[in-house]
Coordinates of C-alpha atoms in Angstrom, one line a residue:
M1 CA -16.1 -83.3 79.5
F2 CA -14.4 -85.4 77.1
T3 CA -11.3 -83.6 76.7
L4 CA -11.0 -82.8 80.1
F5 CA -11.3 -86.3 80.8
L6 CA -8.6 -87.3 78.4
L7 CA -6.1 -84.6 80.0
L8 CA -6.7 -86.2 83.2
L9 CA -5.9 -89.5 81.9
F10 CA -2.9 -88.2 80.3
F11 CA -1.5 -86.5 83.4
L12 CA -1.9 -89.8 85.2
C13 CA -0.2 -92.0 82.8
R14 CA 3.3 -89.9 83.0
L15 CA 3.2 -90.1 86.6
W16 CA 2.4 -94.0 86.3
I17 CA 5.0 -94.2 83.6
R18 CA 7.4 -92.3 85.8
G19 CA 6.9 -94.9 88.5
L20 CA 7.2 -97.6 86.3
G21 CA 10.8 -96.0 85.3
C22 CA 11.8 -95.3 89.1
S23 CA 10.0 -97.4 91.1
F24 CA 8.5 -100.7 90.0
F25 CA 12.0 -102.5 89.5
W26 CA 13.8 -105.2 91.1
W27 CA 17.5 -105.9 91.7
R28 CA 19.1 -109.4 91.0
A29 CA 22.1 -110.4 91.8
S30 CA 24.7 -112.8 89.5
S31 CA 28.1 -114.0 89.3
A32 CA 31.1 -112.6 87.9
S33 CA 30.9 -115.3 85.0
A34 CA 27.2 -113.6 84.2
W35 CA 28.6 -110.3 83.8
P36 CA 30.2 -108.8 80.8
P37 CA 33.9 -108.7 80.7
S38 CA 34.5 -105.0 81.9
L39 CA 32.8 -105.7 85.0
G40 CA 33.4 -107.0 88.1
P41 CA 31.4 -109.2 90.6
T42 CA 30.0 -106.0 92.2
T43 CA 28.3 -105.3 89.3
W44 CA 24.2 -105.7 89.2
S45 CA 21.2 -105.5 86.9
R46 CA 17.9 -104.2 87.2
T47 CA 14.8 -105.3 84.8
V48 CA 12.9 -102.3 83.7
W49 CA 9.4 -102.1 82.4
T50 CA 10.2 -99.5 79.4
T51 CA 7.4 -97.6 77.5
T52 CA 7.6 -100.1 74.6
W53 CA 5.9 -102.4 76.3
T54 CA 9.1 -104.7 76.2
W55 CA 11.4 -106.0 78.9
R56 CA 15.1 -104.9 79.1
T57 CA 17.9 -104.9 81.6
S58 CA 20.0 -102.2 82.3
W59 CA 23.9 -102.6 83.6
I60 CA 24.6 -100.5 86.7
W61 CA 27.7 -100.1 88.5
V62 CA 27.2 -100.0 92.3
W63 CA 30.2 -97.7 93.9
P64 CA 31.9 -98.9 96.8
G65 CA 30.2 -98.8 100.2
A66 CA 26.6 -99.5 98.4
E67 CA 26.8 -103.1 99.8
E68 CA 27.7 -102.3 103.1
E69 CA 24.8 -99.8 103.3
E70 CA 22.4 -102.7 101.8
E71 CA 23.4 -104.8 104.6
L72 CA 23.1 -102.7 107.4
E73 CA 19.4 -101.5 106.0
G74 CA 18.4 -105.3 105.5
D75 CA 19.2 -106.0 109.1
A76 CA 17.5 -103.0 110.3
Q77 CA 14.3 -104.5 108.5
D78 CA 14.6 -108.1 109.9
E79 CA 14.8 -106.5 113.3
A80 CA 11.4 -104.6 112.7
P81 CA 8.6 -105.9 114.4
P82 CA 6.3 -107.9 112.4
A83 CA 3.2 -106.2 110.6
P84 CA 0.0 -106.5 112.4
K85 CA -2.3 -109.1 111.0
T86 CA -5.8 -108.6 109.3
P87 CA -8.4 -109.1 112.4
P88 CA -11.1 -111.7 111.9
T89 CA -14.5 -111.0 110.4
P90 CA -16.7 -110.2 113.3
K91 CA -19.2 -113.0 114.0
V92 CA -23.0 -112.3 114.9
T93 CA -24.2 -114.0 117.9
Y94 CA -27.7 -115.1 117.9
K95 CA -30.5 -114.2 120.8
A96 CA -33.9 -115.2 120.4
P97 CA -36.1 -112.0 120.4
E98 CA -38.3 -111.1 123.1
P99 CA -41.6 -109.1 122.7
M100 CA -41.4 -106.0 124.2
G101 CA -44.8 -103.7 124.4
E102 CA -48.1 -104.3 123.4
H103 CA -48.9 -107.3 121.0
F104 CA -51.0 -109.7 120.0
F105 CA -49.0 -112.6 118.7
A106 CA -45.2 -113.4 118.7
E107 CA -43.4 -116.6 117.5
S108 CA -39.7 -117.0 117.0
F109 CA -39.8 -120.9 116.9
D110 CA -36.3 -120.9 119.1
R111 CA -38.1 -123.7 121.4
G112 CA -37.6 -125.9 118.9
T113 CA -41.2 -127.1 119.0
L114 CA -44.6 -126.5 117.4
D115 CA -46.4 -125.9 120.9
G116 CA -49.1 -123.7 120.5
W117 CA -49.7 -124.8 116.3
V118 CA -52.1 -127.0 115.1
L119 CA -51.7 -129.0 112.2
S120 CA -55.1 -129.3 109.9
K121 CA -56.5 -132.7 109.4
A122 CA -58.9 -131.9 107.0
K123 CA -59.1 -132.3 103.0
K124 CA -59.4 -129.9 100.2
D125 CA -63.1 -129.6 98.7
D126 CA -63.1 -129.9 95.0
A127 CA -59.8 -131.7 94.7
D128 CA -58.6 -135.3 93.7
E129 CA -58.8 -137.6 96.6
E130 CA -55.2 -138.4 96.2
I131 CA -53.8 -134.5 96.9
A132 CA -57.2 -133.5 98.6
K133 CA -55.8 -134.1 102.3
Y134 CA -53.9 -131.3 103.8
D135 CA -50.9 -133.8 104.7
G136 CA -47.7 -131.5 103.8
K137 CA -44.9 -131.4 106.5
W138 CA -43.8 -128.7 108.6
E139 CA -40.9 -128.8 110.7
V140 CA -39.0 -126.7 113.4
E141 CA -35.2 -126.6 112.0
E142 CA -32.4 -124.0 111.1
M143 CA -31.7 -122.8 107.7
K144 CA -29.8 -125.1 105.6
D145 CA -27.1 -122.4 105.0
S146 CA -27.9 -120.9 108.7
K147 CA -25.7 -118.1 109.6
L148 CA -26.7 -117.8 113.0
P149 CA -26.5 -121.0 114.9
G150 CA -29.2 -121.4 117.2
D151 CA -31.8 -119.4 115.0
K152 CA -34.8 -121.4 114.3
G153 CA -37.8 -121.6 112.4
L154 CA -40.9 -123.3 110.6
V155 CA -40.2 -124.9 107.3
L156 CA -42.4 -126.4 104.6
K157 CA -40.8 -129.5 103.7
S158 CA -43.0 -131.0 101.1
R159 CA -43.5 -130.3 97.4
A160 CA -46.8 -130.7 95.3
K161 CA -48.9 -131.3 98.5
H162 CA -51.4 -129.1 100.7
H163 CA -50.1 -127.5 103.8
A164 CA -52.2 -125.9 106.7
I165 CA -51.2 -124.9 110.1
S166 CA -52.4 -122.2 112.3
A167 CA -52.3 -121.1 116.0
Q168 CA -54.6 -118.9 118.3
L169 CA -53.8 -114.9 119.3
L170 CA -53.2 -113.7 123.1
R171 CA -56.6 -112.2 122.1
P172 CA -58.4 -111.2 119.2
F173 CA -57.4 -108.2 117.4
T174 CA -60.2 -105.5 117.0
F175 CA -59.9 -102.7 114.2
D176 CA -60.3 -99.4 116.8
T177 CA -58.3 -96.6 116.9
K178 CA -55.2 -98.0 116.8
P179 CA -53.1 -99.6 113.6
L180 CA -52.7 -103.2 112.5
I181 CA -49.1 -104.3 112.2
I182 CA -48.2 -107.8 110.9
Q183 CA -44.7 -108.7 109.9
Y184 CA -42.8 -112.3 109.5
E185 CA -39.9 -113.6 107.7
V186 CA -39.8 -115.8 104.6
N187 CA -36.7 -117.0 102.9
F188 CA -37.0 -119.1 100.0
Q189 CA -34.0 -121.7 100.5
S190 CA -34.4 -123.4 97.3
G191 CA -35.9 -120.6 95.1
I192 CA -39.5 -120.9 94.1
D193 CA -40.9 -122.5 90.9
C194 CA -45.0 -122.2 91.7
G195 CA -46.4 -121.7 95.5
G196 CA -47.1 -119.2 98.2
A197 CA -45.9 -117.8 101.3
Y198 CA -48.6 -115.7 102.4
V199 CA -50.1 -116.0 105.5
K200 CA -54.1 -115.3 106.8
L201 CA -55.6 -113.6 109.6
L202 CA -58.5 -115.9 110.5
T203 CA -62.0 -114.6 111.5
Q204 CA -63.3 -114.7 115.0
T205 CA -66.3 -116.6 114.6
P206 CA -67.8 -119.2 117.1
E207 CA -67.4 -121.7 114.1
L208 CA -63.7 -121.4 114.0
N209 CA -62.0 -125.0 114.1
L210 CA -58.0 -124.8 113.4
D211 CA -58.3 -128.6 113.3
E212 CA -60.5 -127.8 110.1
F213 CA -58.5 -125.0 108.7
V214 CA -58.7 -125.2 104.9
D215 CA -58.9 -123.0 102.0
K216 CA -62.3 -121.8 102.5
T217 CA -62.1 -121.2 106.6
P218 CA -63.4 -117.4 106.4
Y219 CA -60.3 -114.7 106.8
T220 CA -60.0 -111.4 107.3
I221 CA -56.7 -109.9 105.6
M222 CA -54.2 -112.3 103.3
F223 CA -50.6 -110.9 103.3
G224 CA -47.4 -112.2 101.8
P225 CA -45.6 -113.4 98.8
D226 CA -46.9 -115.5 96.1
K227 CA -45.3 -116.7 92.7
C228 CA -46.1 -118.9 89.8
G229 CA -44.0 -118.9 86.3
E230 CA -43.1 -115.5 85.7
D231 CA -46.0 -113.7 87.8
Y232 CA -44.4 -112.4 91.2
K233 CA -47.2 -111.2 93.6
L234 CA -47.2 -109.8 97.1
H235 CA -50.6 -110.1 98.1
F236 CA -52.4 -107.8 100.2
I237 CA -56.4 -108.7 100.3
F238 CA -58.9 -108.4 103.1
R239 CA -62.5 -109.0 103.1
H240 CA -65.2 -106.6 103.3
K241 CA -68.7 -107.0 104.5
N242 CA -71.5 -105.4 102.5
P243 CA -73.8 -103.4 105.2
K244 CA -76.8 -104.2 103.2
T245 CA -76.7 -107.9 102.3
G246 CA -74.5 -108.7 105.0
E247 CA -72.0 -110.7 102.4
Y248 CA -68.1 -110.7 101.8
E249 CA -66.2 -109.2 99.0
E250 CA -62.4 -109.8 98.6
K251 CA -61.0 -106.5 97.9
H252 CA -57.2 -106.8 96.2
A253 CA -54.8 -103.8 97.0
K254 CA -53.3 -102.5 93.7
K255 CA -50.0 -104.4 92.1
P256 CA -46.8 -102.6 93.4
D257 CA -44.5 -100.9 91.0
T258 CA -41.4 -102.1 92.6
D259 CA -39.6 -105.3 90.9
L260 CA -40.2 -107.9 93.1
R261 CA -38.1 -110.6 91.6
T262 CA -35.1 -110.5 93.4
Y263 CA -37.0 -111.4 96.9
Y264 CA -37.7 -114.5 95.2
T265 CA -34.5 -115.3 94.0
D266 CA -31.6 -114.2 96.0
K267 CA -32.2 -117.4 98.6
K268 CA -31.9 -114.3 101.7
T269 CA -34.3 -113.6 104.5
H270 CA -36.7 -110.9 103.9
L271 CA -39.3 -109.1 106.6
Y272 CA -42.4 -108.5 105.2
T273 CA -44.5 -106.1 106.7
L274 CA -48.2 -104.9 106.6
V275 CA -49.3 -101.8 108.1
V276 CA -53.5 -100.8 107.8
N277 CA -54.1 -97.3 109.6
P278 CA -57.5 -96.1 111.0
D279 CA -57.4 -93.5 108.2
N280 CA -57.7 -96.3 105.7
S281 CA -54.3 -95.9 104.4
F282 CA -52.3 -98.7 104.0
E283 CA -48.3 -99.8 103.5
V284 CA -46.3 -103.1 102.5
L285 CA -43.2 -103.1 103.4
V286 CA -40.0 -105.5 102.2
D287 CA -37.1 -105.5 104.1
Q288 CA -38.6 -102.2 106.1
T289 CA -38.9 -100.4 102.7
V290 CA -42.2 -99.4 101.6
V291 CA -42.9 -101.4 97.9
N292 CA -46.6 -100.2 98.0
S293 CA -48.9 -97.8 99.5
G294 CA -52.2 -96.2 98.9
S295 CA -56.0 -96.3 100.7
L296 CA -58.4 -98.7 101.2
L297 CA -60.9 -96.1 99.6
T298 CA -59.4 -95.8 96.1
D299 CA -56.8 -98.2 95.6
V300 CA -58.3 -101.9 95.9
T301 CA -60.2 -103.6 93.2
P302 CA -63.0 -103.7 93.3
P303 CA -63.6 -100.7 95.0
V304 CA -65.6 -100.6 98.4
N305 CA -68.3 -98.6 97.7
P306 CA -70.4 -99.4 94.6
P307 CA -71.4 -96.4 92.2
A308 CA -74.3 -94.6 93.1
E309 CA -76.1 -95.1 89.6
I310 CA -75.7 -98.3 87.6
E311 CA -77.1 -98.7 83.5
D312 CA -80.8 -99.8 83.7
P313 CA -80.5 -103.5 82.4
D314 CA -84.2 -103.1 81.0
D315 CA -83.1 -100.2 78.9
H316 CA -82.5 -101.5 74.9
K317 CA -81.1 -99.6 72.0
P318 CA -84.1 -98.6 69.3
E319 CA -84.2 -100.3 66.1
D320 CA -84.0 -97.0 64.0
W321 CA -80.6 -95.9 66.3
D322 CA -78.2 -94.4 63.9
E323 CA -74.5 -95.1 65.2
R324 CA -72.8 -94.3 61.9
P325 CA -70.6 -91.6 61.8
K326 CA -69.8 -91.8 57.8
I327 CA -71.9 -93.3 55.1
Q328 CA -71.3 -93.4 51.4
D329 CA -72.6 -90.3 49.5
P330 CA -75.8 -91.3 47.8
D331 CA -75.4 -88.7 45.0
A332 CA -72.0 -89.7 43.9
V333 CA -71.7 -90.8 40.1
K334 CA -69.2 -93.4 39.0
P335 CA -67.3 -91.5 36.2
E336 CA -67.8 -92.6 32.5
D337 CA -64.1 -93.2 31.8
W338 CA -63.7 -95.4 35.0
D339 CA -62.5 -99.0 33.9
E340 CA -63.3 -101.6 36.8
D341 CA -61.8 -104.1 34.1
A342 CA -58.5 -103.2 33.7
P343 CA -56.0 -105.5 35.5
A344 CA -53.7 -104.1 37.8
Q345 CA -50.7 -105.6 36.2
I346 CA -49.6 -105.5 32.5
P347 CA -46.7 -107.1 30.6
D348 CA -43.7 -104.5 29.7
E349 CA -43.8 -104.1 26.2
D350 CA -40.3 -102.2 26.2
A351 CA -38.8 -105.7 28.0
V352 CA -36.3 -107.4 25.2
K353 CA -35.1 -110.9 25.9
P354 CA -31.7 -111.0 27.1
D355 CA -28.6 -112.3 25.2
G356 CA -27.9 -116.1 25.6
W357 CA -31.6 -116.7 26.9
L358 CA -31.8 -120.4 26.7
D359 CA -34.9 -121.1 25.4
D360 CA -34.8 -125.1 24.7
E361 CA -33.1 -125.5 28.0
P362 CA -35.4 -126.6 31.0
E363 CA -34.5 -124.6 34.3
Y364 CA -34.8 -127.5 36.3
I365 CA -33.7 -131.5 35.3
G366 CA -34.0 -134.5 36.8
D367 CA -30.8 -135.7 38.6
P368 CA -28.6 -137.8 36.7
D369 CA -26.5 -139.4 39.3
A370 CA -29.9 -140.6 41.2
V371 CA -30.7 -144.1 41.3
K372 CA -34.0 -145.7 41.9
P373 CA -34.2 -147.3 45.3
E374 CA -34.0 -151.4 45.5
D375 CA -37.0 -151.2 47.1
W376 CA -39.3 -149.2 44.8
D377 CA -42.3 -150.7 44.0
E378 CA -44.0 -149.2 41.2
D379 CA -47.0 -150.9 41.5
M380 CA -47.7 -149.3 45.1
D381 CA -45.2 -146.0 44.6
G382 CA -46.1 -145.4 41.4
E383 CA -43.2 -144.7 38.0
W384 CA -40.0 -143.7 39.6
E385 CA -38.6 -140.4 38.4
A386 CA -35.3 -138.8 39.4
P387 CA -35.3 -135.7 41.6
Q388 CA -35.1 -132.4 40.0
I389 CA -32.2 -130.1 40.3
P390 CA -31.3 -126.9 38.7
N391 CA -30.1 -127.5 35.4
P392 CA -26.1 -126.8 35.1
A393 CA -26.5 -125.4 31.6
C394 CA -28.6 -122.4 33.3
E395 CA -25.8 -121.3 35.5
A396 CA -23.2 -119.4 33.0
A397 CA -27.1 -118.1 31.0
P398 CA -29.3 -115.4 31.9
G399 CA -32.2 -117.6 32.2
C400 CA -34.0 -121.0 30.5
G401 CA -37.0 -122.0 29.3
A402 CA -39.8 -119.6 27.8
W403 CA -38.9 -116.4 27.9
K404 CA -41.4 -114.0 29.0
Q405 CA -42.0 -110.3 29.4
P406 CA -41.8 -109.2 32.9
M407 CA -45.0 -107.6 34.8
I408 CA -45.4 -104.0 35.5
D409 CA -48.0 -102.0 37.3
N410 CA -50.8 -101.0 35.0
P411 CA -50.9 -97.1 35.1
N412 CA -54.7 -97.0 34.4
Y413 CA -56.0 -99.4 36.9
K414 CA -58.1 -97.8 39.3
G415 CA -59.9 -100.8 40.7
K416 CA -63.6 -101.0 41.6
W417 CA -65.3 -97.6 42.1
K418 CA -66.7 -96.9 45.5
P419 CA -68.8 -93.7 46.4
P420 CA -67.3 -91.4 48.7
M421 CA -67.9 -91.4 52.3
I422 CA -69.3 -88.3 54.0
D423 CA -70.4 -87.3 57.5
N424 CA -73.8 -89.1 58.3
P425 CA -76.6 -86.3 58.7
N426 CA -78.5 -88.8 60.9
Y427 CA -75.9 -89.8 63.1
Q428 CA -77.0 -90.1 66.9
G429 CA -73.9 -91.4 68.7
V430 CA -72.8 -94.3 70.2
W431 CA -75.9 -95.6 72.2
K432 CA -75.8 -96.4 76.1
P433 CA -78.4 -97.6 78.3
R434 CA -79.6 -95.0 80.7
K435 CA -78.7 -94.8 84.3
I436 CA -80.7 -95.5 87.2
P437 CA -80.1 -95.3 90.9
N438 CA -78.4 -98.4 92.1
P439 CA -80.5 -100.3 94.3
S440 CA -77.2 -101.7 96.0
Y441 CA -75.4 -98.7 96.7
F442 CA -73.9 -97.7 100.0
E443 CA -71.2 -95.6 101.3
D444 CA -68.7 -96.8 104.1
L445 CA -66.1 -94.6 104.6
H446 CA -64.1 -96.8 107.1
P447 CA -63.4 -100.0 105.4
F448 CA -60.6 -99.9 108.2
R449 CA -63.3 -101.3 110.8
M450 CA -63.0 -105.3 109.4
T451 CA -63.9 -108.2 111.3
P452 CA -61.9 -109.0 114.2
F453 CA -59.4 -111.9 113.9
S454 CA -58.4 -114.0 116.7
A455 CA -55.9 -116.6 114.9
V456 CA -53.0 -116.6 112.0
G457 CA -52.9 -119.1 109.8
L458 CA -50.7 -120.5 106.7
E459 CA -52.4 -122.5 103.9
L460 CA -50.2 -123.1 101.4
W461 CA -49.6 -125.1 98.2
S462 CA -46.0 -125.2 96.7
M463 CA -44.2 -126.9 94.1
T464 CA -41.0 -126.2 96.0
S465 CA -39.9 -127.4 99.4
D466 CA -38.0 -125.7 102.2
I467 CA -39.9 -122.4 102.5
F468 CA -38.3 -121.1 105.7
F469 CA -40.8 -119.0 108.1
D470 CA -39.7 -117.1 111.2
N471 CA -40.3 -114.3 113.6
F472 CA -44.3 -113.7 113.3
F473 CA -45.7 -110.6 115.1
I474 CA -49.0 -108.8 115.6
T475 CA -49.4 -105.9 117.3
N476 CA -50.9 -102.3 117.1
D477 CA -47.5 -100.4 117.7
R478 CA -45.3 -99.3 115.0
N479 CA -42.3 -98.9 117.5
T480 CA -43.0 -102.3 119.0
A481 CA -42.6 -103.8 115.7
D482 CA -39.8 -102.2 114.8
R483 CA -37.8 -103.4 118.1
W484 CA -39.0 -106.9 117.3
A485 CA -38.0 -106.6 113.8
S486 CA -34.3 -105.5 114.6
D487 CA -34.0 -108.2 117.3
G488 CA -34.6 -110.7 114.9
W489 CA -34.4 -110.1 111.2
G490 CA -31.9 -107.3 112.0
L491 CA -29.5 -110.0 113.3
K492 CA -30.1 -112.0 110.1
K493 CA -29.3 -109.2 107.9
A494 CA -26.1 -108.7 109.5
A495 CA -25.0 -112.2 109.4
E496 CA -25.7 -112.6 106.0
G497 CA -23.8 -109.5 105.2
A498 CA -20.7 -110.7 107.1
A499 CA -20.7 -113.8 105.0
E500 CA -21.4 -112.0 101.9
P501 CA -18.7 -112.6 98.8
G502 CA -16.7 -110.1 97.9
L503 CA -17.2 -107.6 95.0
A504 CA -15.5 -109.6 92.5
A505 CA -17.5 -112.8 93.6
Q506 CA -20.8 -110.5 93.4
M507 CA -20.0 -109.5 89.7
I508 CA -19.1 -113.0 88.5
S509 CA -22.1 -114.4 90.1
A510 CA -24.3 -111.4 88.3
A511 CA -22.5 -112.4 85.0
E512 CA -23.6 -115.6 85.5
E513 CA -27.2 -114.5 85.4
R514 CA -26.5 -112.1 82.8
P515 CA -24.0 -113.3 80.4
W516 CA -24.1 -110.0 78.7
L517 CA -22.0 -108.3 81.6
W518 CA -19.2 -110.0 80.7
V519 CA -19.1 -107.7 77.5
V520 CA -19.4 -104.5 80.3
Y521 CA -16.6 -105.7 81.9
V522 CA -14.0 -106.3 79.4
L523 CA -14.8 -102.7 77.8
T524 CA -14.4 -101.1 81.4
V525 CA -11.4 -102.8 81.6
A526 CA -10.1 -102.5 78.4
L527 CA -11.1 -99.0 77.3
P528 CA -8.8 -97.3 79.8
L529 CA -6.1 -99.5 78.8
V530 CA -6.3 -98.2 75.2
L531 CA -6.8 -94.7 75.8
I532 CA -3.4 -95.0 78.4
I533 CA -1.6 -96.7 75.2
V534 CA -2.7 -94.0 72.8
F535 CA -2.2 -90.9 74.8
C536 CA 0.7 -91.9 76.5
C537 CA 3.0 -94.0 74.4
T538 CA 2.4 -92.5 70.8
G539 CA 4.1 -89.2 71.5
K540 CA 6.4 -88.0 69.3
K541 CA 9.7 -85.9 70.0
K542 CA 9.2 -82.5 67.9
S543 CA 12.3 -82.5 65.6
P544 CA 14.0 -78.9 65.4
A545 CA 13.4 -76.8 62.6
T546 CA 15.7 -76.8 59.6
P547 CA 17.1 -73.9 57.7
A548 CA 14.7 -74.5 54.9
E549 CA 11.8 -73.7 57.6
Y550 CA 13.1 -71.0 59.2
K551 CA 13.2 -69.4 55.6
K552 CA 9.3 -70.3 54.6
T553 CA 8.5 -68.1 58.2
D554 CA 9.5 -65.0 59.8
E555 CA 10.5 -66.9 63.1
P556 CA 14.2 -65.5 63.6
Q557 CA 16.8 -68.6 63.6
P558 CA 19.2 -68.8 66.6
D559 CA 22.6 -67.9 66.4
V560 CA 24.6 -71.5 66.0
K561 CA 27.7 -70.4 67.4
E562 CA 25.8 -68.9 70.7
E563 CA 23.6 -72.4 70.9
E564 CA 27.1 -74.4 70.4
E565 CA 28.7 -72.9 73.3
G566 CA 25.7 -72.9 75.5
E567 CA 25.5 -76.5 75.5
E568 CA 29.4 -77.1 75.8
E569 CA 28.9 -75.0 79.1
E570 CA 25.6 -76.6 80.3
G571 CA 27.5 -80.4 79.5
G572 CA 30.3 -79.2 81.7
E573 CA 28.1 -78.3 84.7
A574 CA 25.9 -81.5 84.0
E575 CA 29.4 -84.1 84.0
E576 CA 30.2 -82.0 87.4
A577 CA 27.0 -82.7 88.9
E578 CA 27.2 -86.3 87.7
E579 CA 30.6 -87.0 89.2
A580 CA 29.6 -85.2 92.5
E581 CA 26.8 -87.7 92.7
K582 CA 28.6 -90.9 92.0
S583 CA 31.2 -90.0 94.6
S584 CA 28.4 -90.7 97.1
P585 CA 27.7 -94.4 97.8
G586 CA 24.5 -96.1 97.0
W587 CA 23.3 -93.9 93.9
C588 CA 23.1 -95.0 90.2
D589 CA 22.5 -93.7 86.9
V590 CA 20.3 -95.0 84.6
Y591 CA 19.6 -94.2 81.1
I592 CA 16.5 -95.2 79.6
S593 CA 16.4 -94.2 75.9
D594 CA 12.2 -95.5 75.4
F595 CA 11.3 -92.7 77.9
S596 CA 12.1 -89.6 75.6
S597 CA 8.9 -90.1 74.0
L598 CA 7.4 -89.0 77.1
W599 CA 8.3 -85.1 77.2
F600 CA 10.5 -85.8 80.4
P601 CA 14.2 -86.7 80.5
G602 CA 15.2 -90.0 79.5
V603 CA 17.7 -90.4 82.5
C604 CA 16.1 -91.8 85.6
R605 CA 18.2 -91.3 89.0
C606 CA 17.1 -93.9 91.6
R607 CA 18.6 -95.0 94.8
S608 CA 20.4 -98.4 94.4
D609 CA 18.2 -99.9 97.6

């Protein structure tokens, strides 16, 4: 495969070099004084990029009549109609989406007001008085970098504050034989450090008061993005009612396998959709692509249905229960020659002190250049001593100070003796309490039948402001939801796509986030160039075989006289052809010797125009 790739590169390289020799050049005129004495003012020059990657100039004689032909063709080019201009990028015109089909809630905020929405006036329990109030600000406005003039949305304006806002549905949603589809758009205009953008479907109860909407207000489903630190979440939580106790318990869907980081960092508008079906299946979509799916019965934590049996809390492990799989052999005896007192290492008796070892020189000495500080107080700081430095006399010697034999491992060392381990004949296994029927057991095969909800709300805390929400929609028909998404989010996607930078800008932007991509870019560009240079510009012309080489092999030697006669005939025919071509105006001959190494003729014939 690699060989085929190299051959393809070689073939393209030859074509490319031919183009350089015969096409990629330009003419330039000069005065008569700038030309060689043998040429007149009708001579032109052409600069050619040769295969040796140097700039060279070849002198070309333009035969009479070429200038007139160039002028006529120049006039024809002047009279040619102008080239058509590139059409401008089409603009996407915004039109507010209109709900069609059965739906329970639809809000696009294009009226520019918060009509129908209720700001919470409550305080958060178990919080400091300064931050307990739900006093975060909301505004209806366009995005800061809107690509659709006139498209407005709900914007969370405050940071480090509690926000709560809600609105009533057209009618309560009841979980019966049709699915639930909820979708809305989010744009983290300033990125997101720590905060959520999830929505709550508030449970229909007689006590529901949107003015007192807080974190503890009962909800049926919580759905949407949430992020803090490097933990990127996409919540789907529903509250399930225990049919025995009547208590509610939160059930969390499994985490998506998809990397969600991009949705929080690219500052684009994303469409979040949740579909819960009567058969207990669910789907979580981002930009109409499934990122998580499963079953309400098997893919939530904790599970909807408790286990049929549980461990007996009154059962206790017997005192004589033996859980040891291995024990020491009680019949094992320490060998008589086992020396537990032998050291692990002993001096090497075969070691000899190296010649030149300086026994009387210390390894470190006081720094002779050190000076006692002026503020040194011997009563407080003690007697001053110069700091220690390596002894210069030891640099050329193998060592200094008292020589000692190096330590080596003791071949007779065995360590402390321990009896070997054997299987425990009394092993009874790991003890577990016995199982008993679960008194709280129940089986709910239809967790889809959740508590009806009658309002939608946002109850959020965020360390980042300017979170943009738009086009909330709740329905029980998938086609209706897709139509709303196409009319709303689809326009945003088209507008953002039309305004996206080109490939080069995207590559630079990606490299700014991941600097290691610069290395990939450089290698991607440099490698083909190196291959082109190596395989196209380093060819060697095969020299003719010498008489001595013919003697070494059985290859027949050509007749020298016949070869010379053939060359004379070919030379005469070539001269006649050249004279015939020179007699026609507008043609020229250029000889570029550097092209001889490319396995094609060094003479390149080109029109002078």
